[in-house]
mmCIF file of C-alpha atoms and ligand atoms in Angstrom:
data_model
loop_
_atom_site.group_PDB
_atom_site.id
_atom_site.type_symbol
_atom_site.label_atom_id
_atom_site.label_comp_id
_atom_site.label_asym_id
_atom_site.label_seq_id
_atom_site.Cartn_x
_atom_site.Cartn_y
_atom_site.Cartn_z
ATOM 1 C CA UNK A 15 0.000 0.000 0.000
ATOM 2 C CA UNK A 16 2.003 3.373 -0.918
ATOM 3 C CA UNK A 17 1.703 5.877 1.804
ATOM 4 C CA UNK A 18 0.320 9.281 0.727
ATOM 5 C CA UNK A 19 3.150 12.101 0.788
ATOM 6 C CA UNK A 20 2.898 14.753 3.504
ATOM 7 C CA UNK A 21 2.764 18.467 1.916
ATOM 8 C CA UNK A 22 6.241 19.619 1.382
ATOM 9 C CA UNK A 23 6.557 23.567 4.049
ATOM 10 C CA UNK A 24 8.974 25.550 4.332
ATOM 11 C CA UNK A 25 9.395 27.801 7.216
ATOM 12 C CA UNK A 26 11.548 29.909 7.238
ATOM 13 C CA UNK A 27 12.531 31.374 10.640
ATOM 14 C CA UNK A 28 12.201 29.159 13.792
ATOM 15 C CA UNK A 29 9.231 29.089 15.718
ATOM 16 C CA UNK A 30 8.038 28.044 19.178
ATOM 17 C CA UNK A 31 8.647 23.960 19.733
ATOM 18 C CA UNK A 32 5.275 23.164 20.144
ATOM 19 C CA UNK A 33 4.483 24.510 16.881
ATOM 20 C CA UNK A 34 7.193 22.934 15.071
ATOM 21 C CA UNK A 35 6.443 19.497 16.753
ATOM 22 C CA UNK A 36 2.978 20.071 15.306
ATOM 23 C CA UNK A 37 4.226 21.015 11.858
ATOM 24 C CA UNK A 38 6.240 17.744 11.443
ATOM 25 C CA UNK A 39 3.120 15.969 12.649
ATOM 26 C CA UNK A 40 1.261 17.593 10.064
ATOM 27 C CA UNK A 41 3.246 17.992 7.363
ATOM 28 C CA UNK A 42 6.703 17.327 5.116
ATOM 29 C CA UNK A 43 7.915 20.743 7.610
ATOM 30 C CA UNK A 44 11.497 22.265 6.413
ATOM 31 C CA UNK A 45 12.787 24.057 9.515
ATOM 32 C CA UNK A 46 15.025 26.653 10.055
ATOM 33 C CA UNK A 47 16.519 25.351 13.303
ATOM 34 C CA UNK A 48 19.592 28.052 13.449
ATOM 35 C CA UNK A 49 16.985 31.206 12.638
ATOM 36 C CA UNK A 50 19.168 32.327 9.960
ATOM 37 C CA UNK A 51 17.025 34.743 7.961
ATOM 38 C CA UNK A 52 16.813 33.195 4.304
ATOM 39 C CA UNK A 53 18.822 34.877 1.486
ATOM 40 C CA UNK A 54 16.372 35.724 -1.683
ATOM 41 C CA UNK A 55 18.049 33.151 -3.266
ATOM 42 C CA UNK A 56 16.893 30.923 -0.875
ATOM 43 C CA UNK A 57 13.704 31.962 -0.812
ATOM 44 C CA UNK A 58 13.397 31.701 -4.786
ATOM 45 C CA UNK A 59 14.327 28.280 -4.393
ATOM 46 C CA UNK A 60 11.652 27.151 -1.591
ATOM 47 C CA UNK A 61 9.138 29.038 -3.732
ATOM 48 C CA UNK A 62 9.971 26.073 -6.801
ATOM 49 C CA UNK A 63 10.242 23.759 -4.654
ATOM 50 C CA UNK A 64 7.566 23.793 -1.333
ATOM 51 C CA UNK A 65 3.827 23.031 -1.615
ATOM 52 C CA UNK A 66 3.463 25.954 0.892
ATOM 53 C CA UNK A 67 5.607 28.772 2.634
ATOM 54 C CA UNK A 68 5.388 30.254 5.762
ATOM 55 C CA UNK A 69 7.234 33.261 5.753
ATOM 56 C CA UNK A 70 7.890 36.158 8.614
ATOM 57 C CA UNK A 71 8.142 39.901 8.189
ATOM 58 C CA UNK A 72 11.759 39.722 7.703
ATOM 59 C CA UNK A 73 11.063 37.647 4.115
ATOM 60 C CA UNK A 74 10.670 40.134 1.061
ATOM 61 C CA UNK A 75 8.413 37.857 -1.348
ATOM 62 C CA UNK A 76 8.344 40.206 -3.931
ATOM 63 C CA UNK A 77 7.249 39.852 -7.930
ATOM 64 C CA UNK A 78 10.585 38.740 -9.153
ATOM 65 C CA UNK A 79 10.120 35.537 -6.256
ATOM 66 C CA UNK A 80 6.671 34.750 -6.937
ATOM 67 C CA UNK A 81 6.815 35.264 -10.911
ATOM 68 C CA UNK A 82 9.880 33.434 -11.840
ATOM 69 C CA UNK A 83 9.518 30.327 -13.843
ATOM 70 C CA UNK A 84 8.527 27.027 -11.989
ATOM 71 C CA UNK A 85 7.084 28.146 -9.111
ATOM 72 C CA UNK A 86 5.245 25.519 -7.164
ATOM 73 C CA UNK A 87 4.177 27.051 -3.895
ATOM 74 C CA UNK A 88 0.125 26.703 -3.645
ATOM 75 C CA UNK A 89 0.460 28.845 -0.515
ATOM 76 C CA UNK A 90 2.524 31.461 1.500
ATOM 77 C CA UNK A 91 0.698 30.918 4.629
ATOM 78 C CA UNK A 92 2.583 34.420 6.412
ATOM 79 C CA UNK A 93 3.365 34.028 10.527
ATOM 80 C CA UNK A 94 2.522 37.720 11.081
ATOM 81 C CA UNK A 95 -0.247 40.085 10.577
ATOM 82 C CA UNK A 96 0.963 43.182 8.230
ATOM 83 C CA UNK A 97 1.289 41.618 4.794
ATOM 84 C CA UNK A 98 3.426 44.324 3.287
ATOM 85 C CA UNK A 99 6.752 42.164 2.757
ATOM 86 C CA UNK A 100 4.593 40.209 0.055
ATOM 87 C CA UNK A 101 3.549 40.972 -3.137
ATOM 88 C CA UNK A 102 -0.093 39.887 -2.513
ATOM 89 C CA UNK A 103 -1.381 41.475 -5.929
ATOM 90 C CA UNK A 104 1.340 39.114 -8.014
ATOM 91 C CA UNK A 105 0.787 36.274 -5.864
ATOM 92 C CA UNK A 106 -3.072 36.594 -6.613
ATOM 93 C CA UNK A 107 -2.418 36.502 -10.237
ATOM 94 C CA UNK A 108 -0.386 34.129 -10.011
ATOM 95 C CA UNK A 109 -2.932 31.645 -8.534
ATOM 96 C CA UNK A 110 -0.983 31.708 -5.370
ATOM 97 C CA UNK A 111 -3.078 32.519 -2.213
ATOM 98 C CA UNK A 112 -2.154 34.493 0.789
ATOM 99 C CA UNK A 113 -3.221 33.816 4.432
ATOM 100 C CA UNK A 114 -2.320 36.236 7.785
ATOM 101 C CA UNK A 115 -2.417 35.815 11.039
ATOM 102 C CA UNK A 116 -4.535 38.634 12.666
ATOM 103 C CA UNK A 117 -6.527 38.814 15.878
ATOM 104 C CA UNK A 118 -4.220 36.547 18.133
ATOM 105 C CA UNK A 119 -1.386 40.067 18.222
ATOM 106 C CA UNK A 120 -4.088 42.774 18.943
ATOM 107 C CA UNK A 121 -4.041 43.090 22.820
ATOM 108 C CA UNK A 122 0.002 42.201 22.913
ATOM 109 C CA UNK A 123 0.236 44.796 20.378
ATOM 110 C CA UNK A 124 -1.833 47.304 22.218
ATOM 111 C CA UNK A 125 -0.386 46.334 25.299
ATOM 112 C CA UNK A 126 3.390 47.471 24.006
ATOM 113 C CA UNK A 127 2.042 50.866 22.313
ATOM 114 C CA UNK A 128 0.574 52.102 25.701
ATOM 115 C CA UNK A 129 4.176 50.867 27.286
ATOM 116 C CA UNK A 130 5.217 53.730 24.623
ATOM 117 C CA UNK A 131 2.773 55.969 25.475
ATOM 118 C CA UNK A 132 3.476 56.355 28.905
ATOM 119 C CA UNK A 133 7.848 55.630 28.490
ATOM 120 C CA UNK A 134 8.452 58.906 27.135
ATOM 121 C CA UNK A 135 6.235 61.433 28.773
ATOM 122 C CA UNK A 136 7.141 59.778 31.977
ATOM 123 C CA UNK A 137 10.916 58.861 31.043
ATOM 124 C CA UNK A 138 10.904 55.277 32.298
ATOM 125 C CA UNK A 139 13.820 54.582 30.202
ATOM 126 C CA UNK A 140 15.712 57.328 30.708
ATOM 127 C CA UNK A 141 15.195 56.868 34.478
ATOM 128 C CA UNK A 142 15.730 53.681 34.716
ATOM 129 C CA UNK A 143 19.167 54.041 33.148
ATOM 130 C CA UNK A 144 20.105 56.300 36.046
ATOM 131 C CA UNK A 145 20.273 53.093 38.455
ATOM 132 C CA UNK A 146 21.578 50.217 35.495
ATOM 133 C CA UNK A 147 23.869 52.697 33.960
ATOM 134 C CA UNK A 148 25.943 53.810 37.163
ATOM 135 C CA UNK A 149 25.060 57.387 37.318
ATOM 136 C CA UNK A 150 25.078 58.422 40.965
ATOM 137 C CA UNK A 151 21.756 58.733 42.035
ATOM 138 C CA UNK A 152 22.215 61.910 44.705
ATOM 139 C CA UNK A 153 18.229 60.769 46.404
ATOM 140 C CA UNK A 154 14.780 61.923 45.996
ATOM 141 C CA UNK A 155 14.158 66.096 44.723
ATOM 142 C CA UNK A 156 11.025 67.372 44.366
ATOM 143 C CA UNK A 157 12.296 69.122 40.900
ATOM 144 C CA UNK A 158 14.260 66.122 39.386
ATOM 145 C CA UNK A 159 13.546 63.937 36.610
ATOM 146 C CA UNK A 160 9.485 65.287 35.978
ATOM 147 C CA UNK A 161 7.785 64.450 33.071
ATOM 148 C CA UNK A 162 4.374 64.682 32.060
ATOM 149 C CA UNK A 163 1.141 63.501 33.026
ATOM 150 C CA UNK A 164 -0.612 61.517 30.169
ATOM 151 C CA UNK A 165 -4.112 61.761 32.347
ATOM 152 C CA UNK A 166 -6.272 64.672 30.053
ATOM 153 C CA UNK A 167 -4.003 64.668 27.147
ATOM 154 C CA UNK A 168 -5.739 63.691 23.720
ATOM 155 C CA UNK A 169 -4.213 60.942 21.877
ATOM 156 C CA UNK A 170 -4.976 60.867 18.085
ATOM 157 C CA UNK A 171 -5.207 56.973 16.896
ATOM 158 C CA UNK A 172 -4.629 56.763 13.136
ATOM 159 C CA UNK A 173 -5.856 53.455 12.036
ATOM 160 C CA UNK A 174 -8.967 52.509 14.085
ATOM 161 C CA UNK A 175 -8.731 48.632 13.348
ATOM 162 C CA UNK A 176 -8.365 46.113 15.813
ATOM 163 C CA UNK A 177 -5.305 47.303 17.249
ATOM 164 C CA UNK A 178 -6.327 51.225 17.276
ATOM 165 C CA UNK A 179 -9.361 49.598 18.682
ATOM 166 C CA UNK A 180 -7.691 47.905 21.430
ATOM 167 C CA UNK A 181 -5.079 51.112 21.982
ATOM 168 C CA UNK A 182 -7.932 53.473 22.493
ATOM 169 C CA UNK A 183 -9.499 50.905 25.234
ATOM 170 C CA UNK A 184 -6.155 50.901 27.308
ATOM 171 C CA UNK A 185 -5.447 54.964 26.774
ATOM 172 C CA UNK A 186 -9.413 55.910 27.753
ATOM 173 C CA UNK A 187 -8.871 53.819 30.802
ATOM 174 C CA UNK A 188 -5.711 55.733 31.822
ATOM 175 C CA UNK A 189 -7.646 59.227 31.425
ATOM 176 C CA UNK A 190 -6.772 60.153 27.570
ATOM 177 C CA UNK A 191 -9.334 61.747 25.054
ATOM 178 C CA UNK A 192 -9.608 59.653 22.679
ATOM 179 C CA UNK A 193 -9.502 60.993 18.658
ATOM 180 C CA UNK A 194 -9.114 58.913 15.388
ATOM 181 C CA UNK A 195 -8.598 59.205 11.543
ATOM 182 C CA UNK A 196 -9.710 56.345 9.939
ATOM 183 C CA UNK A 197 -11.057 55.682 6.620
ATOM 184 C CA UNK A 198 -14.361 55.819 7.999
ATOM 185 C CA UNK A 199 -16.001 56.500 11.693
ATOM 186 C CA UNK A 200 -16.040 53.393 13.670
ATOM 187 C CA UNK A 201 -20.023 51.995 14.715
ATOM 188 C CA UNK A 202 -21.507 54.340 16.881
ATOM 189 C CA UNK A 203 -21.610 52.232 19.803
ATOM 190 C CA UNK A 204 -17.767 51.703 19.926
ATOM 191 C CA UNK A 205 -17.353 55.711 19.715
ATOM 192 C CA UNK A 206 -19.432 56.088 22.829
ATOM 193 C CA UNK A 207 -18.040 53.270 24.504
ATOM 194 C CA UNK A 208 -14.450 55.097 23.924
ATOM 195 C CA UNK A 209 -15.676 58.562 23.942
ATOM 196 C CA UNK A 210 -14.084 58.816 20.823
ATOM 197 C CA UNK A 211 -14.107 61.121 18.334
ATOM 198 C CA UNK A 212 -13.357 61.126 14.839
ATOM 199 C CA UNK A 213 -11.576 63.649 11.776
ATOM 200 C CA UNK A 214 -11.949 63.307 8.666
ATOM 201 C CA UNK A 215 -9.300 65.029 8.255
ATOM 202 C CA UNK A 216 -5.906 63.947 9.273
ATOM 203 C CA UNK A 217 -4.551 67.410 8.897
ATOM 204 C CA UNK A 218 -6.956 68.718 11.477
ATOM 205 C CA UNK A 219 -6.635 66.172 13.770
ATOM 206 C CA UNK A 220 -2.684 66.668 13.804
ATOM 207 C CA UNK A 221 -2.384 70.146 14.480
ATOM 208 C CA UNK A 222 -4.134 69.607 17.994
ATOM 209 C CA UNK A 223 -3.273 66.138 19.375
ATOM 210 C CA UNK A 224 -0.773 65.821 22.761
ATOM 211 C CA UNK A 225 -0.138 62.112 21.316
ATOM 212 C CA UNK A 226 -0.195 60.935 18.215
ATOM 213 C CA UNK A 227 -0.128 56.623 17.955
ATOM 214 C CA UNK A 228 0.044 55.303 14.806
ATOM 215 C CA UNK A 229 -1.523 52.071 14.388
ATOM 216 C CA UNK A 230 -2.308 51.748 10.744
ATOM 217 C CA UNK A 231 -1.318 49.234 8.186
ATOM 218 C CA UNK A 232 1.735 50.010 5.369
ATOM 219 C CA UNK A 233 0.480 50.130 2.204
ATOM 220 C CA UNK A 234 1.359 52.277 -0.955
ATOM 221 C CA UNK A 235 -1.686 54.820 0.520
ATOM 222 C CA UNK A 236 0.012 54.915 3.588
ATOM 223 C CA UNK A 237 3.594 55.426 2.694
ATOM 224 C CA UNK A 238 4.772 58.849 4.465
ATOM 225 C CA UNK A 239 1.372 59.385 5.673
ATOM 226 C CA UNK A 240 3.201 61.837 8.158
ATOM 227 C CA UNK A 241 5.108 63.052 5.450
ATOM 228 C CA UNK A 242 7.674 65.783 6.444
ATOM 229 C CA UNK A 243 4.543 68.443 5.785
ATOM 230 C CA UNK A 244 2.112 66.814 7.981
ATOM 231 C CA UNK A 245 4.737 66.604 10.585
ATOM 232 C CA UNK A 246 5.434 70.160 10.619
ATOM 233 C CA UNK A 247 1.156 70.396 11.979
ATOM 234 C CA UNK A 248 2.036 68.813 15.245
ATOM 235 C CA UNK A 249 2.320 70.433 18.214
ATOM 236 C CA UNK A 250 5.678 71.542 19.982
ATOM 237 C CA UNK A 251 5.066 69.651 22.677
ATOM 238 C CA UNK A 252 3.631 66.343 20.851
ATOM 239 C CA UNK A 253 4.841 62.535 21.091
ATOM 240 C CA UNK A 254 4.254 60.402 18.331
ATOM 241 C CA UNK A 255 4.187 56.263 19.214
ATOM 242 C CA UNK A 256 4.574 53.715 16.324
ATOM 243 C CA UNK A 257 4.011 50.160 16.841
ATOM 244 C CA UNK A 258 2.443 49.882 13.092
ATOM 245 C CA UNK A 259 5.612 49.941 10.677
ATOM 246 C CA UNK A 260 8.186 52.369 9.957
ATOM 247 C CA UNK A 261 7.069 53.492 6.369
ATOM 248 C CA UNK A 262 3.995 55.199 7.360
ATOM 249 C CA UNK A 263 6.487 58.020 8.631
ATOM 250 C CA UNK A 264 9.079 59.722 6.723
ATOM 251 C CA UNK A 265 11.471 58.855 9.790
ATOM 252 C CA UNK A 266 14.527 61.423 8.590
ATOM 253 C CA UNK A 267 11.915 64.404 9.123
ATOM 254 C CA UNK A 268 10.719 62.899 12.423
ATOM 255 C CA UNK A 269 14.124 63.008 13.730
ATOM 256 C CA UNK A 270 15.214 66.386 12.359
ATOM 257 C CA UNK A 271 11.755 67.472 14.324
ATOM 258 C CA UNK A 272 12.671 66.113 17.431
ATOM 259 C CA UNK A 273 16.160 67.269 17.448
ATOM 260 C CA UNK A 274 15.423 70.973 16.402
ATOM 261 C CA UNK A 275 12.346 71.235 19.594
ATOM 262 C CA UNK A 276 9.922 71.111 17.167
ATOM 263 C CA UNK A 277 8.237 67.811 18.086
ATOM 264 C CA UNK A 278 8.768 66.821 21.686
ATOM 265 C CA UNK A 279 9.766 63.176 21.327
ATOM 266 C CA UNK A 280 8.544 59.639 19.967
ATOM 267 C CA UNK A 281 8.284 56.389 20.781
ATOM 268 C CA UNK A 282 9.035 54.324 18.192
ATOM 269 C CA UNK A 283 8.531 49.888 18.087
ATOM 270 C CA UNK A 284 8.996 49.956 13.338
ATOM 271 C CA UNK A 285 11.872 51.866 11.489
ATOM 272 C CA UNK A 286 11.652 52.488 8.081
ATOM 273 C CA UNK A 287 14.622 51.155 7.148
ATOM 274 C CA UNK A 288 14.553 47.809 9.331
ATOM 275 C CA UNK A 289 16.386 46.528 11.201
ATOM 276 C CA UNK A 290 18.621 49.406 10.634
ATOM 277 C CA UNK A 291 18.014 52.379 12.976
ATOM 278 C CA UNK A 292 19.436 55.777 12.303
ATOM 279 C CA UNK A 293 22.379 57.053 14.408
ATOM 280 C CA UNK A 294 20.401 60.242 15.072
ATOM 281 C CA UNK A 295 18.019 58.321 16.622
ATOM 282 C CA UNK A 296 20.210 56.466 18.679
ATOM 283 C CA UNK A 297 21.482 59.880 19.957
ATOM 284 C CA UNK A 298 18.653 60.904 20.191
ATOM 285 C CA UNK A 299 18.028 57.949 22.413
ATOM 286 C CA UNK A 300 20.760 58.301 24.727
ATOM 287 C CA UNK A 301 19.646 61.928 25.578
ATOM 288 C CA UNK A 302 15.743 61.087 26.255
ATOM 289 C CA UNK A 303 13.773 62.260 23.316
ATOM 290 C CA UNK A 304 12.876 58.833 21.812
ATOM 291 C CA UNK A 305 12.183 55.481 23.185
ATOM 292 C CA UNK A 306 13.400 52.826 20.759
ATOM 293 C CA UNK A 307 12.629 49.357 20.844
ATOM 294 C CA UNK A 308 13.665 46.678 17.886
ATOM 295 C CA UNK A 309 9.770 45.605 16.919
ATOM 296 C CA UNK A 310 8.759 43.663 19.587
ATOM 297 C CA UNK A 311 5.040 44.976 20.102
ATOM 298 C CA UNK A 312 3.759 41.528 19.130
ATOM 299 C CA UNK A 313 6.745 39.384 21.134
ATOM 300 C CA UNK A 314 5.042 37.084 23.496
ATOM 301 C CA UNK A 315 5.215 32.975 23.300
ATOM 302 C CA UNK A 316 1.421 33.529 23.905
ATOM 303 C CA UNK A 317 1.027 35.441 20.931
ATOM 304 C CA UNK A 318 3.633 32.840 19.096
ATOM 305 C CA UNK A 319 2.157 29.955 19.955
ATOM 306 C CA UNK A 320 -1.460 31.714 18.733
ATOM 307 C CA UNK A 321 0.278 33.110 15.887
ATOM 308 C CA UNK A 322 1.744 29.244 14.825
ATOM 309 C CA UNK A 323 -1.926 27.476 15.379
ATOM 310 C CA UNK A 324 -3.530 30.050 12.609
ATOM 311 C CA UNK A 325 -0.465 29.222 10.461
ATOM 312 C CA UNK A 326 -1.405 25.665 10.724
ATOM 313 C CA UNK A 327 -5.550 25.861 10.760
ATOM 314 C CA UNK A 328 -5.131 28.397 7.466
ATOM 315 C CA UNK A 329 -2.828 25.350 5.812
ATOM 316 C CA UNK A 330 -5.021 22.793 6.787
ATOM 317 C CA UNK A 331 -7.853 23.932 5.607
ATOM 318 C CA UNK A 332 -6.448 25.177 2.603
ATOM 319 C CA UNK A 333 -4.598 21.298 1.779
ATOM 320 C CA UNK A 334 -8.603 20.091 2.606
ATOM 321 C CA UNK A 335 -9.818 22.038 -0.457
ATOM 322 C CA UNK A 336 -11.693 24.589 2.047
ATOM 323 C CA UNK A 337 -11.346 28.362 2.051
ATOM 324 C CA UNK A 338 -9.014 29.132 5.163
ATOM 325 C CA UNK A 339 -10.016 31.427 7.367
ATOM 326 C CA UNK A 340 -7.367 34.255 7.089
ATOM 327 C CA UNK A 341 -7.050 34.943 3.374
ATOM 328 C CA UNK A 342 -5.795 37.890 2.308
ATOM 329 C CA UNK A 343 -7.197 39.745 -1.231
ATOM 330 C CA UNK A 344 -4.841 42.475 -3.272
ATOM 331 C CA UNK A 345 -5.781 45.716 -1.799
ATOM 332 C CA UNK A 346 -6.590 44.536 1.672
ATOM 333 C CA UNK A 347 -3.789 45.792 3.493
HETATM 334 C C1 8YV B 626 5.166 40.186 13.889
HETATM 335 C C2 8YV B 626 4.133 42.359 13.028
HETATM 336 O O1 8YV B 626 5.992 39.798 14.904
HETATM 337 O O2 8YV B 626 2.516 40.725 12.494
HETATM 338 C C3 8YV B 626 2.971 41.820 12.279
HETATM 339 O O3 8YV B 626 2.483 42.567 11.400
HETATM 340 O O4 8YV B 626 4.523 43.433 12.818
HETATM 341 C C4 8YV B 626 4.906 41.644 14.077
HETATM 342 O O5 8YV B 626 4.397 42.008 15.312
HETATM 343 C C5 8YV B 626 5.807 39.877 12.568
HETATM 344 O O6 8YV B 626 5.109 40.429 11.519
HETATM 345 C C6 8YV B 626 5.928 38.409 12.294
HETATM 346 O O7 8YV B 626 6.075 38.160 10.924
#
């Protein structure tokens, strides 16, 4: 009796054990063990070879990988939520379908963008470093070390998904107003829950936020969304959080903001140039104006673990001839 052949996957950065265990169960699984991140040429060559790929945000599938000759990949099942390292328009016309894994990152997401919210106002970081860094701590003075109080301040959301959703929960809790550009108002009942209100215009809603968080995807309509003009609207004494990714802002006009006074400081999770992070930003770091941290808004095993299980329900279902449940169309984003 032959013995039918398991789906060949390829995945290529290492995920939790529990999820691999459960991929070689499942399937042919190709592991990447050592978490090398795979050269293009290596991901060319899965793409010919593989059934399906599960790639991360650090993989750049891209039209030259999913339109060269011989491709057999059915699938690029993504571990990760924003789609914009893949070409999802080529893949589509291609006859290759796409599948995310949202919902299971929203609250850790959230979670880490209110971290950001309240780290630079309140310099956590900076005073944190006075104790781990060796500076000599001279005692408690009523004048040292204030920041400011987030409590009354508005926060502007822009993106009011899930994850603006879930921000604008945590930040009405702590005492923010809560404001949002979105492509359209959220359901009525969610803006009263929130006591939120919306702009139309992003412009507007700029020139007179304390906070500005963005939690939108990247997509070509959102490339420089705070372009260097739009950044110029904000306030002197404004903070702008990013947990989303680092393309929505046009990052070398952020920094020139913050360093001239001009834009009070940032909090930033995405770079737009990752995982390289500007030197001025790094200074800018070391003096208190920015908190940086290398993406990790989504980084718990919880969310992981989550994060694997779609991976596997949206390939299952897919190799079963069903429509899996996280498929992602061109335009999406
Ligand atoms: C993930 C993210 O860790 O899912 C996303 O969109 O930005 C991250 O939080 C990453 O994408 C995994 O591929």
């Amino acid at each position: 009796m032959s013995v039918r052949k398991k789906p060949l996957v390829v995945v290529t950065r290492k995920l939790p054990d529990t999820i691999e265990t459960r991929m070689r169960e499942l399937f042919d699984a190709r592991l990447n063990l050592d978490d090398k991140p795979m050269s293009p040429q290596h991901l060319a060559e899965a793409m010919r070879v593989a059934d399906v790929l599960v790639p991360t945000v650090t993989d750049e599938i891209n039209d030259a990988i999913i339109n060269q000759p011989e491709v057999k990949v059915k699938l690029i099942a993504h571990f990760g939520n924003g789609v914009d390292n893949i070409d999802v328009e080529a893949a589509h016309k291609r006859g290759i379908m796409v599948t995310n894994t949202p919902k299971v990152l929203t609250e850790d997401t959230a979670d880490m963008t209110m971290a950001l919210i309240l780290a630079v106002p309140r310099r956590l970081i900076e005073g944190a470093a006075v104790l781990t860094e060796g500076k000599d701590w001279q005692g408690w003075s009523p004048m040292w070390m204030l920041g400011h109080r987030i409590g009354g301040k508005r926060l502007g959301i822009i993106g009011m998904g899930r994850i603006g959703q879930a921000v604008a929960r945590r930040a009405h809790a702590f005492g923010l107003q809560i404001h949002y550009h979105n492509r359209k108002p959220v359901a009525p009942s969610i803006e009263e829950e929130l006591a939120a209100t919306y702009w139309e215009s992003l412009d507007q809603m700029l020139a007179r936020m304390d906070i500005i968080s963005v939690n939108c995807p990247h997509t070509p309509a959102t490339f420089h969304l705070l372009s260097a003009r739009r950044l110029k609207l904000l306030k002197k004494d404004a903070y702008i959080v990013n947990t989303a990714r680092g393309e929505v802002i046009d990052e070398a006009m952020l920094t020139k903001l913050i360093e001239s006074g001009d834009i009070a400081g940032a909090g930033l999770d995405v770079y737009e140039h990752e995982p390289a992070v500007s030197p001025k930003l790094l200074r800018l770091a070391k003096i208190g104006k920015v908190t940086l941290l290398p993406h990790m808004g989504s980084a718990t095993i919880e969310g992981r673990v989550e994060m694997g299980e779609k991976v596997m329900i949206n390939i299952r279902t897919f190799l079963d001839g069903h429509k899996p449940p996280d498929r992602v169309l061109p335009g999406m984003g």
